XYZ file of C-alpha atoms in Angstrom:
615
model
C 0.239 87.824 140.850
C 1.789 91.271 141.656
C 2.661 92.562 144.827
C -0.639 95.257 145.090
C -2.929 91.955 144.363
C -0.812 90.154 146.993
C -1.112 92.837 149.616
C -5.194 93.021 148.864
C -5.783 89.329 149.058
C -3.403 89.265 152.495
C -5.901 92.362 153.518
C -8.928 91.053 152.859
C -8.538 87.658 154.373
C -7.028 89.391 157.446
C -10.809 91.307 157.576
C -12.660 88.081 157.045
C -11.032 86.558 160.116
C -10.906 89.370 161.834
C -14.543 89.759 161.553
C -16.751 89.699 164.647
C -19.256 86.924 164.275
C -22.892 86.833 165.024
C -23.817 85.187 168.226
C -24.882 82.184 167.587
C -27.891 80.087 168.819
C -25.836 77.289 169.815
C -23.106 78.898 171.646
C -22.471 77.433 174.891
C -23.527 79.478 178.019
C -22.193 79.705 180.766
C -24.882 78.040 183.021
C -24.830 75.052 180.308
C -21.751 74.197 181.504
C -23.113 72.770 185.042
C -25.389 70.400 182.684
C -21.210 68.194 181.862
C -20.902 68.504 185.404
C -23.511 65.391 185.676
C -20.855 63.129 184.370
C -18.372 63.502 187.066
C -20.523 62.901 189.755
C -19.616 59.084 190.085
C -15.791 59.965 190.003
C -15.687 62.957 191.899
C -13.582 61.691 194.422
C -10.699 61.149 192.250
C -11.038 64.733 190.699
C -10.862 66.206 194.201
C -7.460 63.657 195.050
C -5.939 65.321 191.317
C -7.100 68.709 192.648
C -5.184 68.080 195.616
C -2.016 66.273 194.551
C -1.903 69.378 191.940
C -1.984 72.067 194.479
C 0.771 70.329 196.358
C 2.876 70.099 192.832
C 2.138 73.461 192.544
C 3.085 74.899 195.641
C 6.781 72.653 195.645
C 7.585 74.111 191.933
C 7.282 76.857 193.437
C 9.415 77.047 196.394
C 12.434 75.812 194.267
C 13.541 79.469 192.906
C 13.773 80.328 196.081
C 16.739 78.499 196.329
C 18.409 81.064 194.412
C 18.176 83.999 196.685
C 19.578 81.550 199.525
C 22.334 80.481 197.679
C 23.629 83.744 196.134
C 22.926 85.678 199.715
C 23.254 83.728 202.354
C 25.946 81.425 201.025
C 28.218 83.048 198.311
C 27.761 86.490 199.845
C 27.201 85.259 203.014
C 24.739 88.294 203.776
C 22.811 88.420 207.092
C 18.927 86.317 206.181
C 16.401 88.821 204.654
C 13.963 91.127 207.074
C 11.240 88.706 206.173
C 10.364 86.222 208.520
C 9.651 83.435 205.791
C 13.205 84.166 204.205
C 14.826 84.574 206.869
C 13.682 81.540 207.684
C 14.533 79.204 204.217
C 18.323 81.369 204.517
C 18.667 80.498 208.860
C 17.893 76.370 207.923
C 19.878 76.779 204.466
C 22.973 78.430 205.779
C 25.310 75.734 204.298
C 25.650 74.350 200.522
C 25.639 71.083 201.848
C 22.256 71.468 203.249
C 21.033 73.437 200.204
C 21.668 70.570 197.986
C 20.028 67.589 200.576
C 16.858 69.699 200.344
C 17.262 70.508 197.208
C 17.272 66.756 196.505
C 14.401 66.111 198.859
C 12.141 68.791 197.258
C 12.721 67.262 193.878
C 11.695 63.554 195.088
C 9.001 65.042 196.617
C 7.577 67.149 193.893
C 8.558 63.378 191.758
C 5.791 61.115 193.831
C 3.516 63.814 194.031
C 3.087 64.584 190.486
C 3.210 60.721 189.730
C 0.161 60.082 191.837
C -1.412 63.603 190.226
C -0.971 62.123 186.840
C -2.502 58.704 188.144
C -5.563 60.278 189.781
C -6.129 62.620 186.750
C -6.044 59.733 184.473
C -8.515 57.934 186.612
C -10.671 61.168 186.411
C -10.548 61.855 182.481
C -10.804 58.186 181.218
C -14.029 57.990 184.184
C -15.056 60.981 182.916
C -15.109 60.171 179.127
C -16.714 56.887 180.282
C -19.827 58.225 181.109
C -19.618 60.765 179.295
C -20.001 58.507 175.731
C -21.952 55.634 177.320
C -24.769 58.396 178.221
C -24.110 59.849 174.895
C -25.081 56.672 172.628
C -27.781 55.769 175.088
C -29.481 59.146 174.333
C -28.713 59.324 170.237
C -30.341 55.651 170.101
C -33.550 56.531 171.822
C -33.725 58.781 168.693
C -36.582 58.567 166.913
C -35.563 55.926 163.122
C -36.319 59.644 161.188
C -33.298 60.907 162.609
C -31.218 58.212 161.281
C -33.111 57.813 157.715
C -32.580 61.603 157.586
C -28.421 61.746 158.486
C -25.949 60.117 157.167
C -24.010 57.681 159.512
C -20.652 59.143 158.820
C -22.160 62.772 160.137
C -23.470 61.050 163.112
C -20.456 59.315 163.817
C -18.517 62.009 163.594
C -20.367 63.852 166.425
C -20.517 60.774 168.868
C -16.703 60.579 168.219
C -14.556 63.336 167.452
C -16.107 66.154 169.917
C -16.113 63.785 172.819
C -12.610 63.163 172.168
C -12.062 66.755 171.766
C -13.583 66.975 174.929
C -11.629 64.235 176.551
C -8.729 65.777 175.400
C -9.022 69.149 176.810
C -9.682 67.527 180.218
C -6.666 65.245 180.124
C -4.449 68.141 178.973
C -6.187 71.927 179.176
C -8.154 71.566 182.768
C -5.124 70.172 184.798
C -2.511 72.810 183.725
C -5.063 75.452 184.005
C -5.687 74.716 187.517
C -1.664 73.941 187.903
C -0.877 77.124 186.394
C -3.851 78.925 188.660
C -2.136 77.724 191.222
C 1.319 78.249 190.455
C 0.548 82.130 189.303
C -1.503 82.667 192.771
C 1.727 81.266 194.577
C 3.984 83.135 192.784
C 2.540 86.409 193.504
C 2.646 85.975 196.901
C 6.173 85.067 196.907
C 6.914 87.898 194.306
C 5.155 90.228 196.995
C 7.100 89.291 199.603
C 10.635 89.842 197.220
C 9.385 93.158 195.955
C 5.660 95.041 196.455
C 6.544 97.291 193.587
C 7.801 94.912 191.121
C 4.952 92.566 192.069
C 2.536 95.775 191.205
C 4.979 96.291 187.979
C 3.574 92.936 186.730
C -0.131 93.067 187.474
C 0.146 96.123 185.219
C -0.081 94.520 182.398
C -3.006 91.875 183.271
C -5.314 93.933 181.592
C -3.585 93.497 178.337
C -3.827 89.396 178.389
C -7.608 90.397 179.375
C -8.346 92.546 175.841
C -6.363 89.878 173.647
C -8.889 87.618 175.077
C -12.060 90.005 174.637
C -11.018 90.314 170.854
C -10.692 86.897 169.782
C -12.342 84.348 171.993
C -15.672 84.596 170.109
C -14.036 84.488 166.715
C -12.011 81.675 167.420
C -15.351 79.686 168.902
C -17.352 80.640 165.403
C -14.154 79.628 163.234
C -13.992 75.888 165.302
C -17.799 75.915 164.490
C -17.287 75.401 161.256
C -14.534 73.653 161.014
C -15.659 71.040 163.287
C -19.092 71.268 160.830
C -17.191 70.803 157.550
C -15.048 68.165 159.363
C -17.981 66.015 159.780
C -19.245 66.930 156.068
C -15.617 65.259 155.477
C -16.710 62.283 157.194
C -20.187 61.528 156.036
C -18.682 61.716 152.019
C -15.732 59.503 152.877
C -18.416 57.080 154.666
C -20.627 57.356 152.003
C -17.784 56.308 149.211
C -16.394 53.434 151.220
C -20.039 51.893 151.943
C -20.921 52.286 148.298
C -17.310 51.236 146.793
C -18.868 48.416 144.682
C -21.201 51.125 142.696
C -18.214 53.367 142.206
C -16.030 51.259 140.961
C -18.614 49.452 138.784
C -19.343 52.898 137.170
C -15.737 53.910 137.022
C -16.467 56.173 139.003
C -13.327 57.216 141.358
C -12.044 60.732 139.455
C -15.617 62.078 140.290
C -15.660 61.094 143.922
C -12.356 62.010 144.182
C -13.530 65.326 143.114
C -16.543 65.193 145.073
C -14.368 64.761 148.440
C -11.515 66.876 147.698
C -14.173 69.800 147.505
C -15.246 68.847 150.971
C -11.773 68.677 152.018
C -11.335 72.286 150.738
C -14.010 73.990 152.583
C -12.395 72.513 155.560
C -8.924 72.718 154.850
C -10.043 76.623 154.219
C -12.085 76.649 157.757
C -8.804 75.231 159.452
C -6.284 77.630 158.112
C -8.669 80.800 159.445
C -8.658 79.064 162.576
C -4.946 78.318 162.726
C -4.580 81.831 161.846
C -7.099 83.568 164.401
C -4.671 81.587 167.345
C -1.418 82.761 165.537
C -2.545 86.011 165.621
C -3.763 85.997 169.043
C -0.709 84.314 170.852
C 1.494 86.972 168.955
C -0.557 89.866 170.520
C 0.074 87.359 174.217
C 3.983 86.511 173.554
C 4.191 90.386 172.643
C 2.652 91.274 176.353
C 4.788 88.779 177.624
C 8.286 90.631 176.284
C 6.665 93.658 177.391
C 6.516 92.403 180.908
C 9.867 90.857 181.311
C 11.327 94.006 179.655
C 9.608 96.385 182.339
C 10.597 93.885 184.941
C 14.098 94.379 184.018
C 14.218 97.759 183.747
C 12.610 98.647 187.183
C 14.504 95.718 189.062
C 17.716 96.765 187.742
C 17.516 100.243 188.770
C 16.362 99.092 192.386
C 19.205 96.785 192.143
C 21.407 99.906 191.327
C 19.908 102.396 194.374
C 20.700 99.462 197.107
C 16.497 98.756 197.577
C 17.060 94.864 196.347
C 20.076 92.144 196.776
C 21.722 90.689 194.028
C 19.854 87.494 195.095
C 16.259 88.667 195.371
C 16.824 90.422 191.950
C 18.033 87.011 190.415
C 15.133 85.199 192.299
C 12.790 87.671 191.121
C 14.122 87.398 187.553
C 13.959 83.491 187.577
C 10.308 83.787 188.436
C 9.510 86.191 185.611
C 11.041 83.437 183.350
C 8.627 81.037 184.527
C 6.203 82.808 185.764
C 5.217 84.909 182.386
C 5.260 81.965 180.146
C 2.771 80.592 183.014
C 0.697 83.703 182.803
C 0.498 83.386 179.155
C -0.892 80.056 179.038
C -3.256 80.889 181.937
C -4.782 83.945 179.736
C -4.155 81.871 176.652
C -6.982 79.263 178.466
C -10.325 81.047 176.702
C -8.766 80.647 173.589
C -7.752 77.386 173.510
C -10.319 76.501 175.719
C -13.068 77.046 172.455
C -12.450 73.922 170.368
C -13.604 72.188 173.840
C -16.136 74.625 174.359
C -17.404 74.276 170.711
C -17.575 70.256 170.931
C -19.542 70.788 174.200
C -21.759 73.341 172.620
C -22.840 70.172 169.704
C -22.725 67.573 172.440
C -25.182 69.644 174.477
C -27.066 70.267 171.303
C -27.505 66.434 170.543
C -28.177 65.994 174.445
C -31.399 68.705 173.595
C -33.072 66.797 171.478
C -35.501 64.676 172.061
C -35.825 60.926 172.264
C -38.918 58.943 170.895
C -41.617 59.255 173.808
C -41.674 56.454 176.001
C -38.107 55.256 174.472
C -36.337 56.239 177.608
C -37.340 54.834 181.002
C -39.668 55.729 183.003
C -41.197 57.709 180.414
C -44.378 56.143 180.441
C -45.081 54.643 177.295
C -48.176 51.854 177.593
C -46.910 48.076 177.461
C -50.036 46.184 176.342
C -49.604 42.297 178.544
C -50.051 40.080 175.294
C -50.418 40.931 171.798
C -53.545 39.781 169.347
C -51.796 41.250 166.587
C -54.968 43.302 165.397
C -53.282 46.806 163.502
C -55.881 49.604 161.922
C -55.698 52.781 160.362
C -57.835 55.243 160.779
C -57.551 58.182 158.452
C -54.297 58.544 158.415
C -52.118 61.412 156.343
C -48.794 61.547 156.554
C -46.283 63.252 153.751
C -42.304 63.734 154.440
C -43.465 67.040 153.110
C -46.663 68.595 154.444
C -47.169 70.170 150.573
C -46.659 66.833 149.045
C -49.125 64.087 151.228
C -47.789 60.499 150.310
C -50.713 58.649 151.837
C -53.949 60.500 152.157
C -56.928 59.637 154.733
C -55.284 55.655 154.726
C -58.470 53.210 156.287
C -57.607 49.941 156.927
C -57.974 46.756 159.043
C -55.186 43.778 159.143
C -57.077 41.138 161.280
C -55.061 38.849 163.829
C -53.637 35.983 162.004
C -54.269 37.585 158.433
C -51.340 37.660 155.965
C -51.591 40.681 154.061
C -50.134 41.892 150.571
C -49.590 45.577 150.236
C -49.346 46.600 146.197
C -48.412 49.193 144.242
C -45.794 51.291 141.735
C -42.780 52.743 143.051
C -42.985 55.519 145.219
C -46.613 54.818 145.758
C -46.532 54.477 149.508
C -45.976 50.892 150.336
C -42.572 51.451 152.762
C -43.775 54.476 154.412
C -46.841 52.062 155.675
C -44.253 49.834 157.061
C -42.201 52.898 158.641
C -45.179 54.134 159.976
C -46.239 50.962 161.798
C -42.572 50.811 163.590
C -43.405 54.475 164.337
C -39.972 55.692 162.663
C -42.558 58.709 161.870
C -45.216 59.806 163.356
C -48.822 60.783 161.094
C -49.496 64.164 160.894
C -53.399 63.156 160.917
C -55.059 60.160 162.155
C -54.455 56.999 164.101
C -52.682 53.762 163.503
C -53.772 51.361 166.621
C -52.982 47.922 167.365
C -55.048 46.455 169.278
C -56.889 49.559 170.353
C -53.696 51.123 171.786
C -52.669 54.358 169.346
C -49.144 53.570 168.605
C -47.871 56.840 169.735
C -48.835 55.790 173.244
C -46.585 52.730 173.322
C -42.781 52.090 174.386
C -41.489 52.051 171.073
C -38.960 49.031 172.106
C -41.690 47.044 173.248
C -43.709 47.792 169.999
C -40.512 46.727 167.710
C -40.209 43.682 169.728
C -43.736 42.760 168.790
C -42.445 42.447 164.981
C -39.946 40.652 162.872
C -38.595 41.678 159.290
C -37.590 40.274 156.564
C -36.009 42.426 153.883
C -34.158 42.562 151.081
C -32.288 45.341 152.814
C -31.256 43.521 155.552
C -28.330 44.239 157.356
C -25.792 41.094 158.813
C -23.238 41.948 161.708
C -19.592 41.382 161.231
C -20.186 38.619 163.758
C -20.683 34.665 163.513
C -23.825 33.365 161.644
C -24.865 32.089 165.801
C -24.801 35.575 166.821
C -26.678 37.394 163.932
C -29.500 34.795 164.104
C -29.886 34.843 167.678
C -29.330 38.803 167.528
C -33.316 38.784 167.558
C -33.204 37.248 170.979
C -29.883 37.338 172.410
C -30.424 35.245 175.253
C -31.914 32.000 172.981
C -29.838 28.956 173.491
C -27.496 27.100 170.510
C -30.424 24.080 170.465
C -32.799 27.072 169.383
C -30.492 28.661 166.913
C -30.287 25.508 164.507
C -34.056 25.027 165.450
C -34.299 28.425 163.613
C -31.552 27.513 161.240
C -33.892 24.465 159.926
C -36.937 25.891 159.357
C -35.365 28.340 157.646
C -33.940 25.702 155.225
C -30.461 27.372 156.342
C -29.249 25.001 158.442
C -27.614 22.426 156.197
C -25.752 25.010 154.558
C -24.655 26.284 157.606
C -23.166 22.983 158.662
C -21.046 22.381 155.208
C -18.991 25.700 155.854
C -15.184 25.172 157.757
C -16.694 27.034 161.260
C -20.444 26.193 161.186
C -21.890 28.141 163.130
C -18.901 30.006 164.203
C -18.325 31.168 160.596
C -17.650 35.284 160.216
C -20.294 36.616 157.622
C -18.049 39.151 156.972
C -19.260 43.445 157.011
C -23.005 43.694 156.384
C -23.084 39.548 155.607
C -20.132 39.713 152.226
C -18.999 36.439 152.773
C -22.562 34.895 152.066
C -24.808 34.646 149.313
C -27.953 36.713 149.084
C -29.999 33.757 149.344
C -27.866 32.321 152.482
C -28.258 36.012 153.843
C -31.745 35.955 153.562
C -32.276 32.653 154.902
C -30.579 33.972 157.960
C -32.493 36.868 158.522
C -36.117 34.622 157.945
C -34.157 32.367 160.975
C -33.495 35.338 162.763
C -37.612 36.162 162.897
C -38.309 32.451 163.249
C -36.239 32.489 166.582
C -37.525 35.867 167.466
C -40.929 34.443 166.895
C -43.247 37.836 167.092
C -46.529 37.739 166.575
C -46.224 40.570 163.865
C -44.121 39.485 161.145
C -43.706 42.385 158.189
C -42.071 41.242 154.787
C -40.772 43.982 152.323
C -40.187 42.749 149.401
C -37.652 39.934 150.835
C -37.464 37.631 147.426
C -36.636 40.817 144.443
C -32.875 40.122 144.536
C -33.313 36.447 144.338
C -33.502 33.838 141.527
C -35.834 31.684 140.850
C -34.795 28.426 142.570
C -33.575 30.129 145.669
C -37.061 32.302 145.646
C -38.962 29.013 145.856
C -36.981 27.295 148.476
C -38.000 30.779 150.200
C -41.489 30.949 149.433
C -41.725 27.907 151.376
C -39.953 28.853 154.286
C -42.144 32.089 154.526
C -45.095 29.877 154.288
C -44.508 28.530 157.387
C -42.928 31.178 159.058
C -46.654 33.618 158.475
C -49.107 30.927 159.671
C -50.648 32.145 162.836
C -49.190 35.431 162.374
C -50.304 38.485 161.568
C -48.662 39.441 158.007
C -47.554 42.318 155.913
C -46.100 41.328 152.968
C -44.582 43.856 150.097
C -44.008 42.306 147.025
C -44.195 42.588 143.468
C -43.821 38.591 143.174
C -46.959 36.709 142.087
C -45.892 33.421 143.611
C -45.258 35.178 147.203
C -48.243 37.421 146.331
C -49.855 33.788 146.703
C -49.127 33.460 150.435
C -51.886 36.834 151.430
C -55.141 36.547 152.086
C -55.976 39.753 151.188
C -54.326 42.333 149.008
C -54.150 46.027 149.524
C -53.605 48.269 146.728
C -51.239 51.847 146.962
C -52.644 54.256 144.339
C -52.046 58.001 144.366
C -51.889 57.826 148.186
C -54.745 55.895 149.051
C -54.851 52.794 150.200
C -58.265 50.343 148.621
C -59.033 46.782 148.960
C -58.380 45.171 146.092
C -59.466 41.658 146.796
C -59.150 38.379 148.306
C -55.877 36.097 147.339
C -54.605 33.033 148.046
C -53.243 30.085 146.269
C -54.735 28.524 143.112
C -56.930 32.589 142.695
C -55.831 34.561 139.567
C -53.925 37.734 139.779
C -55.937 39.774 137.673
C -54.613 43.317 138.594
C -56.436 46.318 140.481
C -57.389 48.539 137.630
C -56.029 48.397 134.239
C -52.547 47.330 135.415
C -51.109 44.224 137.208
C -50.844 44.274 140.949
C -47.707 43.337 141.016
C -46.381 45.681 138.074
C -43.430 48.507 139.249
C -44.498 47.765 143.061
């Protein structure tokens, strides 16, 4: 690469950076920010304490320079204390070294305990803070409606409960205390800088509106470029999520150099999105350290010539100097605060957007949804369309009625329908026409917890905790006793099994149930709905990973486990097939009787095809 293409490339990514972005529709506003303000409410107390101690921190730090001035005048050159009353004051008490150095010692075990309990109290206040913060977080993301969650992948939705809270956490442990410290210490200083020397003090305000333009020009380009870093970050996360989860597929397909390569190109876009950022707060705290030499330069200058016509001491030159040296770094980080401020800001800006959206109705409380006082266990559809895509309908004017008590087979070929019936009875979506009632109550009208409570599933997508085998089976009713656990255990021809392993009960089944079988797994999720005992029991397709043997020891625990309930069952078995009393058939999105079933009745097959073929 020559040095013309190396100068054009440097150009043109200085441009892209430099660009000024389009204001976004989910950039924070101001008057958003009162909405965080909620979450400090039940810890405000400490925050004011912090506030306090920090002003008090503040104010000592800044007395110390002062210390200077005495000991240079009033003690080496033993002039007479200034015209001011408030330095003639400090040089009057501080007219010997000896008691220079005692309250020098006292200030600095002062300013000690004080900015121990400030650090206390401010912990108290973030970790409080980030507390409620989270805890209202999840609560809100799991009142969700199930089509958010079938529609984003967990690693993406992981990534925003985690990493901008704890970008947000951070900036209030770090970036909010030494703003207000340095707000604090700058207001102080001027006032002691005024009192040294009006003109220099005016000397320095000069160049305030400098810090205020650096700002102006890159504040909203840095918030865009965190955008989409913090966007391709959690891009990052979903893929690596995804990999991990499905390691055993990858590997069985040798498949590692292509998601290697799969990653690595998410990892570029951020790695890219990073840099730019990086860049954008390089270039701005240049254009801020480059004020700041300007300042100390000018202070310099005009001191040193007032030091030279007689209108400032030796000492309030040095104590004005010393000031500058701490005070301009201060300034720069107070001016710097926008800036660094917009990773915070842009964390807060996708934690208010997640806060925005809305829950299921009647998930959250008080929100009204009907809660029937028992349940028959009667569910009917009533022309009901629904299609994931309005231009492609996957079930089209659905009429049906599952009877209380009535086991039910739904049939049909792949993709024909038969899961989206189940979805739409747990109301993960909604029908765009048409009602689905049970019991006369339109399911849209119900709390949506007390609705899933009224159903157990069984699955052959079911999903263990990396608990105990106790605590996943009684994770259907947390607050059942052990007696009723090994009740469940037994008639879900589980229990013996249990019993041989070295913990029992206690045993770990490992992440998403490893450490077991797939028949043992789904023997504990049939005990899991025979504890939970609902009076709705829906079965998709809980025996197609199974052999034979274990599918028949099954088959006879579901036998029991659907009498006296009401029953959907999804399968493409003939011998579970057996257990309905009816049988619906799935064709081209309608759903038609097909006709009665039961044991000892032949399967002949809706149409020219078996029932049970490609369901």
């Amino acid at each position: 690469m020559g040095l013309t293409d190396c100068c054009r490339r440097t150009f043109a990514f200085t441009r892209e950076i430099l660009r000024q972005p389009a204001k976004g529709d989910g950039d924070l506003r101001f008057s958003d920010l009162g909405f965080f303000l909620r979450f400090a409410r039940p810890i405000w107390k400490a925050g004011v304490l912090a506030l306090v101690a920090t002003a008090i921190v503040s104010a000592l730090k800044t007395v110390l320079p002062l210390s200077i001035k005495v000991f240079i005048d009033n003690i080496l050159l033993g002039e007479a204390p200034s015209s001011d009353a408030i330095l003639a004051g400090a040089g009057g008490l501080l007219s010997s070294l000896d008691l220079l150095i005692v309250a020098l010692l006292a200030l600095g075990l002062l300013t000690g305990a004080t900015d121990l309990a400030r650090n206390y109290l401010t912990a108290r206040f973030r970790e409080g803070y980030a507390f409620n913060l989270q805890t209202a977080l999840v609560e809100h993301v799991l009142s969700f409606p199930l089509s958010y969650f079938k529609s984003q992948q967990t690693g993406y939705i992981m990534s925003r409960l985690s990493d901008d809270v704890q970008i947000l956490q951070y900036t209030i442990s770090q970036y909010l205390p030494q703003i207000v410290a340095n707000a604090l210490y700058v207001a102080f200083t001027l006032v002691i800088l005024s009192i040294l020397s009006l003109s220099l003090t005016f000397v320095v305000l000069a160049f305030i509106p400098l810090y205020l333009l650096v700002n102006a020009v890159f504040v909203r380009r840095i918030r865009a470029a965190t955008h989409r870093e913090r966007e391709r970050q959690a891009y990052v996360s979903r893929d690596l999520q995804e990999v991990i989860s499905g390691i055993d597929t990858v590997k069985s397909h040798a498949a590692e150099d292509r998601e290697v390569h799969k990653v690595s190109g998410t990892l570029r876009n951020m790695v890219d999105a990073r840099i730019k950022n990086t860049m954008l707060s390089a270039f701005s705290e240049y254009f801020r350290i480059g004020t700041m030499s300007l300042m100390l330069v000018a202070v310099i200058w005009f001191g040193g010539n007032e030091v030279l016509a007689g209108a400032m001491t030796v000492g309030d030159f040095v104590a004005f100097a010393v000031y500058i040296m701490t005070f301009a770094p201060t300034v720069n980080t107070f001016f710097a605060f926008p800036v660094v401020m917009q990773p915070a800001l842009t964390s807060a800006a996708r934690l208010h957007e997640l806060f925005g959206m809305h829950g299921e109705s009647g998930a959250a409380p008080g929100a009204g949804g009907i809660v029937p006082g028992a349940v028959q266990g009667r569910i009917e559809f009533a022309g009901v369309w629904f299609g994931y895509d309005r231009s492609d309908w996957v079930l089209h004017d659905a009429r049906f009625v599952i009877r209380p008590g009535e086991a039910v087979a739904v049939v049909g070929r792949t993709g024909a329908g038969k899961t989206t019936l189940i979805n739409l009875i747990l109301r993960a979506f909604a029908p765009q026409r048409g009602t689905i009632t049970l019991d006369g109550h339109d399911l849209m009208s119900l709390d949506p917890q007390w609705l899933r409570r009224q159903i157990s599933i069984v699955s052959q997508d079911l999903f263990l905790f990396h608990t105990t085998i106790e605590e996943n089976i009684r994770y259907s009713r947390p607050e059942a006793t052990v007696e009723e656990v090994v009740e469940a255990a037994r008639r879900a021809q589980i229990h013996d099994e249990i019993v041989r392993l070295p913990d029992g009960y206690r045993t770990i089944v490992g992440e998403r149930g490893t450490q077991l079988s797939v028949g043992q797994r789904q023997r504990v999720a049939i005990a899991r709905a025979f504890l939970k005992d609902a009076p709705i029991l829906i079965l998709d397709e809980p025996t197609s990973a199974l052999d034979l043997q274990t599918e028949d020891l099954i088959r006879r625990t579901l036998r029991t486990l659907v009498q006296g309930r009401t029953t959907i069952l999804i399968s493409h078995r003939p011998s579970l097939l057996e257990l309905a009393d009816r049988i619906l058939a799935v064709e081209d999105g309608r759903v038609r009787e097909c006709r009665d079933a039961g044991p000892g009745r032949g399967l002949t097959g809706y149409g020219d095809a078996p029932l049970w073929h490609g369901a």
